[in-house]
Amino acid sequence: MSQKAEILAPVGSWDMLRAAVHNGADAVYIGMPGFNARGRAATLDLSELGAMIDYAHLYGVRVFLAFNILIFERELPDVIELLQDIIPLQPDALIVQDIGLVRLIRSIAPDLRVHASTQMTITTAPAIQLTEDLGMTRYVLGRELSLSEMKLIRAGTSKELEVFVHGALCVSYSGQCLTSESMGGRSANRGQCAQSCRLPYDLIADGATVDLGSKRYLVSPQDLCGLDEIPALQEIGINSFKIEGRLKSPEYVASSTSSYKQKSIDQRCKTDKAIGDMSKIFSRGFFSGWLHGVDHQKLVNPEISSHHGLRVGVVTRVSREYVWISSSEPIAAGDGVVFENAATHASVGGFVYSANREKEDWKLSFNRDFPALQVAVGMAAYLNSSPGVTQHYRRSYTDKQLFRRIPIDMIVRGSVGHALAVEARDPEGRVVSACSSHLLEAASSNPVSTESLRDSFGALGGSVYSLRDLSNQIEGRCFLHSREMKEIRRTLCDSLNALRTSKTSFTVKTPERARAWIDAQSYDTPCPPPTQPRLNVLVRELQQLERLHDLPISTIYLDFEFGKEYGPAVAQVRAMGYRAGIATTRILKPGENAHLKVIQRLAPDEVLIRNLGALELLRGSGLTLVGDFSLNVANSLTATWFLGKGLSRMCPSYDLNREQLLELLARVHPSQMEITLHQYMPAFHMEHCVFAAFLSTGSSYRDCGRPCERHRVELRDASGALHPLKADAECRNTMFNGIPQSALSLLPALVQRGVGTFRVEGLFETPDVLRAKVEAYADAICNRAPKDEILRQLGVIERYGVTDGQLYNIRGYRDRKKDFTPLAAITESADPGLRHVSKA
């Protein structure tokens, strides 16, 4: 059923807040100081944050604080103290990724609303059902969902649903991107995204570079623009339309907020001008993203990765002084224009000095230094800045005459010998009243009239209000001095301001009680004595099983692209004397139950759970369930919640470094943790298929010809490192870091603390190479060989050597993309026994 939906705008500064409020936002979201997914955004102090919340509330705009990162064990006490400061500011909700943090917030302040961040990777109704006990009131759905998939989720839950409708698209599923972590030592799950998807890559297929011409930005999506999809989203029953962009400009906020507000009010309004204005302010090219399903040929424009503007026409003529373009778009002096060669994608640009209309063309001149002769007939012209457009939207948040006004109704009562009484009511039904300090007198001339009352009480220009309706209920001919009415007006405004920004009473646990609650959630029984640790192996290709016989392996996890391989593989693993496990897909969307049915039919000894929906659907099946890294377990509160949902053990988040991992192990039973000793860290996990986009002309699996079945593909970054790509059963791509990570140096400490299960993950290794790796780690676990000797063996096996990756990374936050250093370019490890080796 169609309904009014909330327009939710991004805010990172006072100007952005004013731009959002005065262009129609119903709600805004701001980063939690020190703990949010936009580490490069300005950090607000508590007093400034409180003032911003009051300002928004004054205008009836809700404020949500984005607390959307993973929380490490040592940070829980700091979070308790922060919440003591934040809750009195009365944000309307907190947007949270970390499940343990949700539990802590709900324990401290049960009346405070919590929204599940898109970082929680909610893509199906069973995931919402699994988290029902957490008491979250709203779920921000994954950006990769289509309208039809959203409709199915809407039918499966009564919770509020929020979707992104505009702004930058991450190529990786939110909450599942480890590229910044694995390649540069900074975590997207901690607000330090390095925007690795915006960097250039070469496509390598079967060992050879694929000539893609100027197509370099292979995993950089165009920006999402869902303006034309607003009516369909309203019909589905989506509760909130979210605009991305806390690092963008106030003009970006103003243009996008006003555009989506207008479309939500009037579904029939045309969108061409709005899209044109938004394109000129910031756009990598607009596309509807995944709202209509996958389209691998359109999602990414591989020639660009930054602001490009609006395509306005084609060059028809060039001279030394002028360029003529065929365009119906208005162009003015001061506008920025870029000309681009469609074949070579060479570009040249400048600011327009003069613009004159000649029939169907614009005749443009530029400054003296502009290389006009580099422009050729047929080149495309893009308008990527417009002072007129910028100024229009800037005025919306700087010119007080254009500010949003709150309509109020007044009732005026009185009679001779009595005080004048005025009652004011705002749109939400709040009522305030004020009386004159002097009594009304009989008027010999010019009595108080409806017109004079409207003049006196409607003079609200210095306030946030406007007079909508006035009911004059004065009896007889009365007189009152104008200064009395002015004082009544001021009192009414002050009283309404106080009501609109008033704070409600919250029940909040003291820090001492909150810390005691945390202690009560962790295990207080002694850890069982260390036993001989188990070694599990994950294989991604069926033939890798061939040489894994007669090894000290407990479980072999199967993680294949094709469902038909699981049955024979389970039988083969069991015949070898091992337990057989099957991994779920990393993402589960509505209608994607085929793989889960395979798992239930084969009844493996263990199931490696990689998403919340799969856990909900399988936790009553009687199967042994093991949580994988993708569940983002970073603290004991999250770990104990998952154990309570039926997991027998779990692999902690790969965002943890050595100290953070050991601190987590001190708060849970280490025997219920499974630590990955060797892996190619999964970086991007994408709905976008690189195989289909660049090795076919198909838009989806229906017409791509399945190049993933015929080619081995890698992406080569600027440092020369190769990062393998692999498709899963649902055609999603994972890009793996080309340099494997080893936790060998941490092994003694983990064994000493009682960790009972370790894992070695394969990728594309031959059966012999994978066996050699497993043997090396089995020797390490059993202390059959010195660490240096094992490292030497691994260094021979791996073409790039090995790294201890984030495990020994003590994060020093780097807040600019230009500081991003690919891991392959780092030459020394924190551990002298490990080296990062770049490709020669």
PDB file of N, CA and C in Angstrom, residues 26 56-62 404-409 424-431 465 468 496 499-500:
ATOM      1  N   ASP A  26      12.789  14.845   6.562  1.00  0.00           N
ATOM      2  CA  ASP A  26      12.002  14.436   7.718  1.00  0.00           C
ATOM      3  C   ASP A  26      12.901  13.956   8.847  1.00  0.00           C
ATOM      4  N   ALA A  56      17.406  20.527  14.903  1.00  0.00           N
ATOM      5  CA  ALA A  56      16.569  19.653  14.069  1.00  0.00           C
ATOM      6  C   ALA A  56      15.209  19.421  14.717  1.00  0.00           C
ATOM      7  N   HIS A  57      15.200  19.149  16.011  1.00  0.00           N
ATOM      8  CA  HIS A  57      13.940  18.893  16.707  1.00  0.00           C
ATOM      9  C   HIS A  57      13.027  20.122  16.691  1.00  0.00           C
ATOM     10  N   LEU A  58      13.625  21.298  16.735  1.00  0.00           N
ATOM     11  CA  LEU A  58      12.826  22.519  16.681  1.00  0.00           C
ATOM     12  C   LEU A  58      11.987  22.555  15.410  1.00  0.00           C
ATOM     13  N   TYR A  59      12.560  22.064  14.328  1.00  0.00           N
ATOM     14  CA  TYR A  59      11.853  22.051  13.048  1.00  0.00           C
ATOM     15  C   TYR A  59      11.093  20.740  12.811  1.00  0.00           C
ATOM     16  N   GLY A  60      11.031  19.904  13.816  1.00  0.00           N
ATOM     17  CA  GLY A  60      10.287  18.654  13.676  1.00  0.00           C
ATOM     18  C   GLY A  60      11.027  17.591  12.897  1.00  0.00           C
ATOM     19  N   VAL A  61      12.353  17.707  12.820  1.00  0.00           N
ATOM     20  CA  VAL A  61      13.178  16.761  12.073  1.00  0.00           C
ATOM     21  C   VAL A  61      13.844  15.802  13.055  1.00  0.00           C
ATOM     22  N   ARG A  62      13.694  14.511  12.813  1.00  0.00           N
ATOM     23  CA  ARG A  62      14.289  13.501  13.690  1.00  0.00           C
ATOM     24  C   ARG A  62      15.790  13.381  13.423  1.00  0.00           C
ATOM     25  N   ARG A 404      12.577  26.962   6.146  1.00  0.00           N
ATOM     26  CA  ARG A 404      11.359  26.224   6.475  1.00  0.00           C
ATOM     27  C   ARG A 404      10.614  26.941   7.610  1.00  0.00           C
ATOM     28  N   ARG A 405       9.319  26.980   7.510  1.00  0.00           N
ATOM     29  CA  ARG A 405       8.487  27.573   8.552  1.00  0.00           C
ATOM     30  C   ARG A 405       7.499  26.538   9.071  1.00  0.00           C
ATOM     31  N   ILE A 406       7.239  26.589  10.358  1.00  0.00           N
ATOM     32  CA  ILE A 406       6.299  25.661  10.986  1.00  0.00           C
ATOM     33  C   ILE A 406       4.957  26.369  11.125  1.00  0.00           C
ATOM     34  N   PRO A 407       3.924  25.905  10.452  1.00  0.00           N
ATOM     35  CA  PRO A 407       2.617  26.586  10.531  1.00  0.00           C
ATOM     36  C   PRO A 407       1.949  26.371  11.886  1.00  0.00           C
ATOM     37  N   ILE A 408       1.437  27.424  12.447  1.00  0.00           N
ATOM     38  CA  ILE A 408       0.723  27.305  13.722  1.00  0.00           C
ATOM     39  C   ILE A 408      -0.647  27.978  13.596  1.00  0.00           C
ATOM     40  N   ASP A 409      -1.578  27.484  14.408  1.00  0.00           N
ATOM     41  CA  ASP A 409      -2.924  28.053  14.469  1.00  0.00           C
ATOM     42  C   ASP A 409      -3.102  28.738  15.820  1.00  0.00           C
ATOM     43  N   ALA A 424      -1.855  28.890  21.055  1.00  0.00           N
ATOM     44  CA  ALA A 424      -1.188  28.526  19.792  1.00  0.00           C
ATOM     45  C   ALA A 424      -0.997  27.021  19.740  1.00  0.00           C
ATOM     46  N   ARG A 425      -1.229  26.444  18.566  1.00  0.00           N
ATOM     47  CA  ARG A 425      -1.124  24.996  18.373  1.00  0.00           C
ATOM     48  C   ARG A 425      -0.228  24.711  17.171  1.00  0.00           C
ATOM     49  N   ASP A 426       0.756  23.802  17.346  1.00  0.00           N
ATOM     50  CA  ASP A 426       1.635  23.454  16.227  1.00  0.00           C
ATOM     51  C   ASP A 426       1.084  22.232  15.482  1.00  0.00           C
ATOM     52  N   PRO A 427       1.673  21.836  14.358  1.00  0.00           N
ATOM     53  CA  PRO A 427       1.113  20.737  13.563  1.00  0.00           C
ATOM     54  C   PRO A 427       1.048  19.407  14.298  1.00  0.00           C
ATOM     55  N   GLU A 428       1.918  19.201  15.292  1.00  0.00           N
ATOM     56  CA  GLU A 428       1.918  17.942  16.035  1.00  0.00           C
ATOM     57  C   GLU A 428       0.932  17.954  17.199  1.00  0.00           C
ATOM     58  N   GLY A 429       0.200  19.065  17.383  1.00  0.00           N
ATOM     59  CA  GLY A 429      -0.811  19.139  18.427  1.00  0.00           C
ATOM     60  C   GLY A 429      -0.326  19.701  19.746  1.00  0.00           C
ATOM     61  N   ARG A 430       0.885  20.211  19.801  1.00  0.00           N
ATOM     62  CA  ARG A 430       1.358  20.850  21.036  1.00  0.00           C
ATOM     63  C   ARG A 430       0.649  22.194  21.190  1.00  0.00           C
ATOM     64  N   VAL A 431       0.226  22.483  22.411  1.00  0.00           N
ATOM     65  CA  VAL A 431      -0.541  23.703  22.664  1.00  0.00           C
ATOM     66  C   VAL A 431       0.145  24.515  23.750  1.00  0.00           C
ATOM     67  N   TYR A 465       8.293  30.037  12.943  1.00  0.00           N
ATOM     68  CA  TYR A 465       6.872  29.763  12.744  1.00  0.00           C
ATOM     69  C   TYR A 465       6.263  30.694  11.704  1.00  0.00           C
ATOM     70  N   ARG A 468      -0.857  30.221  10.308  1.00  0.00           N
ATOM     71  CA  ARG A 468      -1.697  29.596   9.292  1.00  0.00           C
ATOM     72  C   ARG A 468      -3.162  30.018   9.448  1.00  0.00           C
ATOM     73  N   LEU A 496       6.644  27.407  22.646  1.00  0.00           N
ATOM     74  CA  LEU A 496       6.630  26.364  21.631  1.00  0.00           C
ATOM     75  C   LEU A 496       8.037  25.817  21.385  1.00  0.00           C
ATOM     76  N   LEU A 499       8.858  23.451  24.135  1.00  0.00           N
ATOM     77  CA  LEU A 499       8.147  22.184  24.004  1.00  0.00           C
ATOM     78  C   LEU A 499       8.730  21.315  22.905  1.00  0.00           C
ATOM     79  N   ARG A 500       9.057  21.930  21.764  1.00  0.00           N
ATOM     80  CA  ARG A 500       9.520  21.168  20.614  1.00  0.00           C
ATOM     81  C   ARG A 500      10.915  20.592  20.824  1.00  0.00           C
TER      82      ARG A 500
END
